[in-house]
mmCIF file of C-alpha atoms in Angstrom:
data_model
loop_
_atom_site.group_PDB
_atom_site.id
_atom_site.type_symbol
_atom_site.label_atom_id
_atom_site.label_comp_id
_atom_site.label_asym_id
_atom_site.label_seq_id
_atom_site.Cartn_x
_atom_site.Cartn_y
_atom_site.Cartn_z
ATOM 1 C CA UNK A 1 -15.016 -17.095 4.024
ATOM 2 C CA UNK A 2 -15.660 -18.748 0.959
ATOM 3 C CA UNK A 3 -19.404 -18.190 -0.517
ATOM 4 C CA UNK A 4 -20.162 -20.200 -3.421
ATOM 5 C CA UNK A 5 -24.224 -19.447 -3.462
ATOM 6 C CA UNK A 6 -23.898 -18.144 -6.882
ATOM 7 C CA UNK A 7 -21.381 -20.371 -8.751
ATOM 8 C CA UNK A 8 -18.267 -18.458 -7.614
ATOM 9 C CA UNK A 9 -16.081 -18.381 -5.226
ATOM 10 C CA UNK A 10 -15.147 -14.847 -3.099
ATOM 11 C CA UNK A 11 -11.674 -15.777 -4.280
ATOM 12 C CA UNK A 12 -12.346 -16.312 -8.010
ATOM 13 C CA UNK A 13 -14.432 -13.179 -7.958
ATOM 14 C CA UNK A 14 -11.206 -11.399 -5.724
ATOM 15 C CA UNK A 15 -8.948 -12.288 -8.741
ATOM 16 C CA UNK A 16 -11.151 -10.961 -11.277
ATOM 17 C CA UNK A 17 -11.516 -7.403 -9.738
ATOM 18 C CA UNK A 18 -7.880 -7.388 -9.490
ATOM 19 C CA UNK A 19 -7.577 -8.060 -12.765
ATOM 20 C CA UNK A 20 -10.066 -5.750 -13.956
ATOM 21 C CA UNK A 21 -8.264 -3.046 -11.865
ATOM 22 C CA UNK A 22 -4.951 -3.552 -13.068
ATOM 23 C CA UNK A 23 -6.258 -3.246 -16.642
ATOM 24 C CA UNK A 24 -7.686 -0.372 -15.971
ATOM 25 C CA UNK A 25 -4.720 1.272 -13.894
ATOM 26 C CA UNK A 26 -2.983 -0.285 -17.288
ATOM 27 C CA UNK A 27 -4.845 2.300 -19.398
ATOM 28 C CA UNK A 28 -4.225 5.232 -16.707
ATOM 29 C CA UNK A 29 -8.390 4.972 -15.745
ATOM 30 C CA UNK A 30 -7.448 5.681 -12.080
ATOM 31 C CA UNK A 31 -10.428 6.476 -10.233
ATOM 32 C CA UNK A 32 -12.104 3.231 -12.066
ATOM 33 C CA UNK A 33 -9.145 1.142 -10.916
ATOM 34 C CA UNK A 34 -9.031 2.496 -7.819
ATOM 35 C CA UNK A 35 -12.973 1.583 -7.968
ATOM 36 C CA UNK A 36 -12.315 -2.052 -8.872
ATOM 37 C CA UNK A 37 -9.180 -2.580 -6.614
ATOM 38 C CA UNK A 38 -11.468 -1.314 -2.881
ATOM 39 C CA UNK A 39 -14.538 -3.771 -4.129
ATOM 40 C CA UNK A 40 -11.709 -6.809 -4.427
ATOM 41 C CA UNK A 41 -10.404 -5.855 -1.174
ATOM 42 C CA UNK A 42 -14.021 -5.756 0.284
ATOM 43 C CA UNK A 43 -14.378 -9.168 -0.003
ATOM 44 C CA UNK A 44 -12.126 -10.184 2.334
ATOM 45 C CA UNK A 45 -13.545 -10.667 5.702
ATOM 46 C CA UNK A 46 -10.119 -12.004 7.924
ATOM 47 C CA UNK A 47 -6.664 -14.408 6.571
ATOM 48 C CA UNK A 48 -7.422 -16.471 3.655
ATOM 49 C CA UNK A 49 -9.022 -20.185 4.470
ATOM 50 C CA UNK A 50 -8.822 -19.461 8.212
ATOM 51 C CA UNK A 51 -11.226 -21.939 8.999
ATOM 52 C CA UNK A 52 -9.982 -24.518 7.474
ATOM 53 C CA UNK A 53 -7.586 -27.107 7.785
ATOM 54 C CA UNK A 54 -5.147 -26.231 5.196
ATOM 55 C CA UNK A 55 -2.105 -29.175 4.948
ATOM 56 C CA UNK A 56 0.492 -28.930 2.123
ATOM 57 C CA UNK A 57 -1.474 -28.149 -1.069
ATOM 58 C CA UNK A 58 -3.792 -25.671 0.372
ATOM 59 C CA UNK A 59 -1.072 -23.704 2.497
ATOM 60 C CA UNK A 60 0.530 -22.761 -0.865
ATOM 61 C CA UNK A 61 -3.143 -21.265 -1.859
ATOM 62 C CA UNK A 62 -3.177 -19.885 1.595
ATOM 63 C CA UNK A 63 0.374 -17.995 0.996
ATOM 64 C CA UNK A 64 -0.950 -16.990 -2.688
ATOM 65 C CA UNK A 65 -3.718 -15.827 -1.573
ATOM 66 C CA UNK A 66 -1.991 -13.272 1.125
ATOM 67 C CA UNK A 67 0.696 -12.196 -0.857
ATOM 68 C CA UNK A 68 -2.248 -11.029 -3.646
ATOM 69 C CA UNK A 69 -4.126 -9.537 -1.274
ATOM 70 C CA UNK A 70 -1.199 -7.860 -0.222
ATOM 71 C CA UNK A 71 0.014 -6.544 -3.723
ATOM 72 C CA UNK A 72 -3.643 -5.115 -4.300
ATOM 73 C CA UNK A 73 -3.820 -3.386 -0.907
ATOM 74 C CA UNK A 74 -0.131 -1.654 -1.883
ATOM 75 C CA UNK A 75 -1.351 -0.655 -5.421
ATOM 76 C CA UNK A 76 -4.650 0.266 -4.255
ATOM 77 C CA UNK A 77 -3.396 2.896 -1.712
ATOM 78 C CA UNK A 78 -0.530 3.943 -4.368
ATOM 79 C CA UNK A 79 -4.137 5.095 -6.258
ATOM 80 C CA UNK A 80 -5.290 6.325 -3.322
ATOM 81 C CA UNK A 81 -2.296 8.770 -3.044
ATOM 82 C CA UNK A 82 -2.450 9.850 -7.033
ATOM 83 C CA UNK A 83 -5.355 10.983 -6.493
ATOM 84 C CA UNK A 84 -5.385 12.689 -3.563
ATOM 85 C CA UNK A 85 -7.130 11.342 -0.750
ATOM 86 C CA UNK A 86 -4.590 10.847 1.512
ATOM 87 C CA UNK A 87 -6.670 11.703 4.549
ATOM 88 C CA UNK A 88 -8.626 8.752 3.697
ATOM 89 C CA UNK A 89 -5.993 6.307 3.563
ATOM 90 C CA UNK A 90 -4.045 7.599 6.841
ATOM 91 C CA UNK A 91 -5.483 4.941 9.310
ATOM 92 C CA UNK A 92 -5.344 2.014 6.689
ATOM 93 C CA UNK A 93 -1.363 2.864 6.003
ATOM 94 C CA UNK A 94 -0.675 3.241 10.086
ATOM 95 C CA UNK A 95 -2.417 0.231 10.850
ATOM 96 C CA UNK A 96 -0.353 -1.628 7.780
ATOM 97 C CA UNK A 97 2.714 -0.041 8.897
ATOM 98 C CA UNK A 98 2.502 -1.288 13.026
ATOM 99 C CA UNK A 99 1.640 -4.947 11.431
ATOM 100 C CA UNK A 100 4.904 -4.487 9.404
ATOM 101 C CA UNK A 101 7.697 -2.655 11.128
ATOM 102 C CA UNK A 102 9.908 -2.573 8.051
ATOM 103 C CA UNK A 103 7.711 -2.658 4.929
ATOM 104 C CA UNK A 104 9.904 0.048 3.305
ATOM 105 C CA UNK A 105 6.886 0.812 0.728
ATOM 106 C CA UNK A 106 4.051 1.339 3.583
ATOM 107 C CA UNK A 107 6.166 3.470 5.534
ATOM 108 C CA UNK A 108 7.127 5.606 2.902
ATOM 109 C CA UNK A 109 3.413 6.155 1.753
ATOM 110 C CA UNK A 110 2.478 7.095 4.924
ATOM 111 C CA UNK A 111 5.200 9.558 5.197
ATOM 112 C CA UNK A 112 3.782 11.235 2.099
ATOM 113 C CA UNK A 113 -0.451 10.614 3.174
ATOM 114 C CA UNK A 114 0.942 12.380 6.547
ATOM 115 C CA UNK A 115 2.495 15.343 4.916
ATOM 116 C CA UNK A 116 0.379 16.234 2.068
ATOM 117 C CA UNK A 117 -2.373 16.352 5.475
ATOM 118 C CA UNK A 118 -0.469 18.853 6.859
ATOM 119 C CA UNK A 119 1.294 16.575 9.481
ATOM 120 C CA UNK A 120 5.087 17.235 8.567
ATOM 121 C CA UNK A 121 6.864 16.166 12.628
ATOM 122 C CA UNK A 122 4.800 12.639 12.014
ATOM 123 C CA UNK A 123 5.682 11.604 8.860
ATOM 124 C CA UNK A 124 9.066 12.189 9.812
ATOM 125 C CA UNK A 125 8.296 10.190 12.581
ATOM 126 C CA UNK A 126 7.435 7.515 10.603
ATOM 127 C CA UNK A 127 11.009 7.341 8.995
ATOM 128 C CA UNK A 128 13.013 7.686 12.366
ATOM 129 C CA UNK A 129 10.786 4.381 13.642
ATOM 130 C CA UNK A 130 11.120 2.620 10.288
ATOM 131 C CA UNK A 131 14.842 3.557 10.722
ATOM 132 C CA UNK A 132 15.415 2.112 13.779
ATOM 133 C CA UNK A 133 13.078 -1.318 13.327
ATOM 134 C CA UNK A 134 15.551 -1.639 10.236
ATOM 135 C CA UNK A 135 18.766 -1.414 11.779
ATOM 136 C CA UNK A 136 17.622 -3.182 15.007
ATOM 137 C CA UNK A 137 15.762 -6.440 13.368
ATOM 138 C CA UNK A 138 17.772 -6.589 9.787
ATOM 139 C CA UNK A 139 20.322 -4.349 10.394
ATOM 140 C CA UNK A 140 20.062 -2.256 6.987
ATOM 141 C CA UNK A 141 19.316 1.140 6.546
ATOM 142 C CA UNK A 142 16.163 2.002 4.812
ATOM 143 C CA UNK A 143 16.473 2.052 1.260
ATOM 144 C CA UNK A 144 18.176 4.895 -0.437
ATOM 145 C CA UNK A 145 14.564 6.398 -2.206
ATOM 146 C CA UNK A 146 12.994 6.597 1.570
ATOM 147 C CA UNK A 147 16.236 8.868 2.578
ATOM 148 C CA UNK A 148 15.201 10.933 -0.391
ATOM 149 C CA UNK A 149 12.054 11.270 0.982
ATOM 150 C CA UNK A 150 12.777 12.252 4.415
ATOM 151 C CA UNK A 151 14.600 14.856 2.899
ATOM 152 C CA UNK A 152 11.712 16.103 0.656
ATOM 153 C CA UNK A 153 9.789 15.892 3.757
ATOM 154 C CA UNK A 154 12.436 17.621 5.432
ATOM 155 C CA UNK A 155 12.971 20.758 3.269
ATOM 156 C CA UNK A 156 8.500 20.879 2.578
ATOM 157 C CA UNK A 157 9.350 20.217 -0.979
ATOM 158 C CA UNK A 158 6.649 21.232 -2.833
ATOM 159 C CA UNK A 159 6.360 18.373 -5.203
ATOM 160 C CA UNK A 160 5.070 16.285 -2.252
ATOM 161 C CA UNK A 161 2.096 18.289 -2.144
ATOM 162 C CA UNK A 162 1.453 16.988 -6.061
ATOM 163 C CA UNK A 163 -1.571 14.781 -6.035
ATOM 164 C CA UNK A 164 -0.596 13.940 -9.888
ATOM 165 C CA UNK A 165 2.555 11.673 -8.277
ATOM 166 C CA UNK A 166 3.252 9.031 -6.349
ATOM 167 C CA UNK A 167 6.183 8.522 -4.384
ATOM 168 C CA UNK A 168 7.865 7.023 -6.799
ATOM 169 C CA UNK A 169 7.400 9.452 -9.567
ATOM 170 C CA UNK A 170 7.965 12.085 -7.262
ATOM 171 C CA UNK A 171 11.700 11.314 -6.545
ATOM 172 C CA UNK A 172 12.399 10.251 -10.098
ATOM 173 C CA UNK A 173 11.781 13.540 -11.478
ATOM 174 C CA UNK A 174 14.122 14.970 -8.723
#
C-alpha cells in the first residue's frame, strides 16, 4: 500500500525507521532499536507495490524494497533474541523458516528461540530439516557455525541460555 495523505510515502517513512534503528542498534540502545525496527516492519501490509503494474524500473524498487524488508526483519529478530524474548519471536522465525527452506540465518535463530524456551528435540529438529533441504535442493551442507550450534544445542551448553548473545557472539566466544 502506498499512503501519501500526509506528504510521505509508507516506504519513505519504512526507510527512515530503519535508519533510525540501525543508529540506534549502532550505539548498543537495543530495546529502542528494537522499538524502531517492529514500527518499520508494521507498515508493511503484503509484497511491496503488489498492486501495481511494476515493468523494468519499478521491479528493481520492487526487489529493493524486499530485500530491505528482509534485512530489517533478520536484524530485528537478532534484537529480539539479545534480549530475550524468544518466546515471542518463535512463530515469526517458523513461519520465515517454512517460506525459506535453507535461509541458514533463520534456521539457526530458531534453533536458539526454541531452546532457550525449553524446546531442545525441536530446535534440533530444525537443523536435521535445514540439513536435508540443503543437501537435497543445493547440495551443501549447512554452514560450518550452524554445526556448531547443533552441537551447543546438543550438549545444553549453557551459553545458549545467555540472553546477552546472539548466535553469533555466542559461538565466537567458544
Amino acid at each position: 500500500m502506498l499512503r501519501a495523505g500526509d506528504g510521505c510515502c509508507d516506504a519513505i517513512e519504512f526507510d527512515r525507521l530503519a535508519a533510525w534503528g540501525n543508529r540506534l542498534l549502532d550505539n548498543e540502545e537495543h530495546h529502542g532499536a528494537a522499538e524502531a525496527l517492529r514500527a518499520a516492519l508494521a507498515l508493511w501490509r503484503g509484497p511491496a507495490l503488489v498492486d501495481i503494474e511494476t515493468g523494468p524500473v519499478l521491479t528493481g524498487e520492487v526487489i529493493r524494497l524486499e530485500e530491505r524488508r528482509r534485512l530489517i526483519v533478520e536484524r530485528r529478530i537478532e534484537l529480539e533474541l539479545l534480549l530475550g524474548r524468544h518466546h515471542a519471536i518463535v512463530d515469526d522465525l517458523s513461519a520465515l523458516a517454512a517460506l525459506d527452506r535453507t535461509h541458514e540465518s533463520v534456521h539457526g535463530q530458531l534453533m536458539v528461540a526454541l531452546y532457550r524456551c525449553g524446546r531442545r528435540t525441536q530446535a534440533l529438529e530444525v537443523f536435521s530439516r535445514l540439513r536435508t533441504a540443503m543437501l537435497d535442493e543445493l547440495g551443501l551442507e549447512p554452514a560450518p557455525w550452524l554445526h556448531e550450534l547443533q552441537r551447543a544445542v546438543l550438549d545444553a551448553e549453557p551459553g545458549l541460555e545467555l540472553e546477552s548473545y546472539g548466535i553469533r557472539g555466542l559461538l565466537a566466544r567458544r
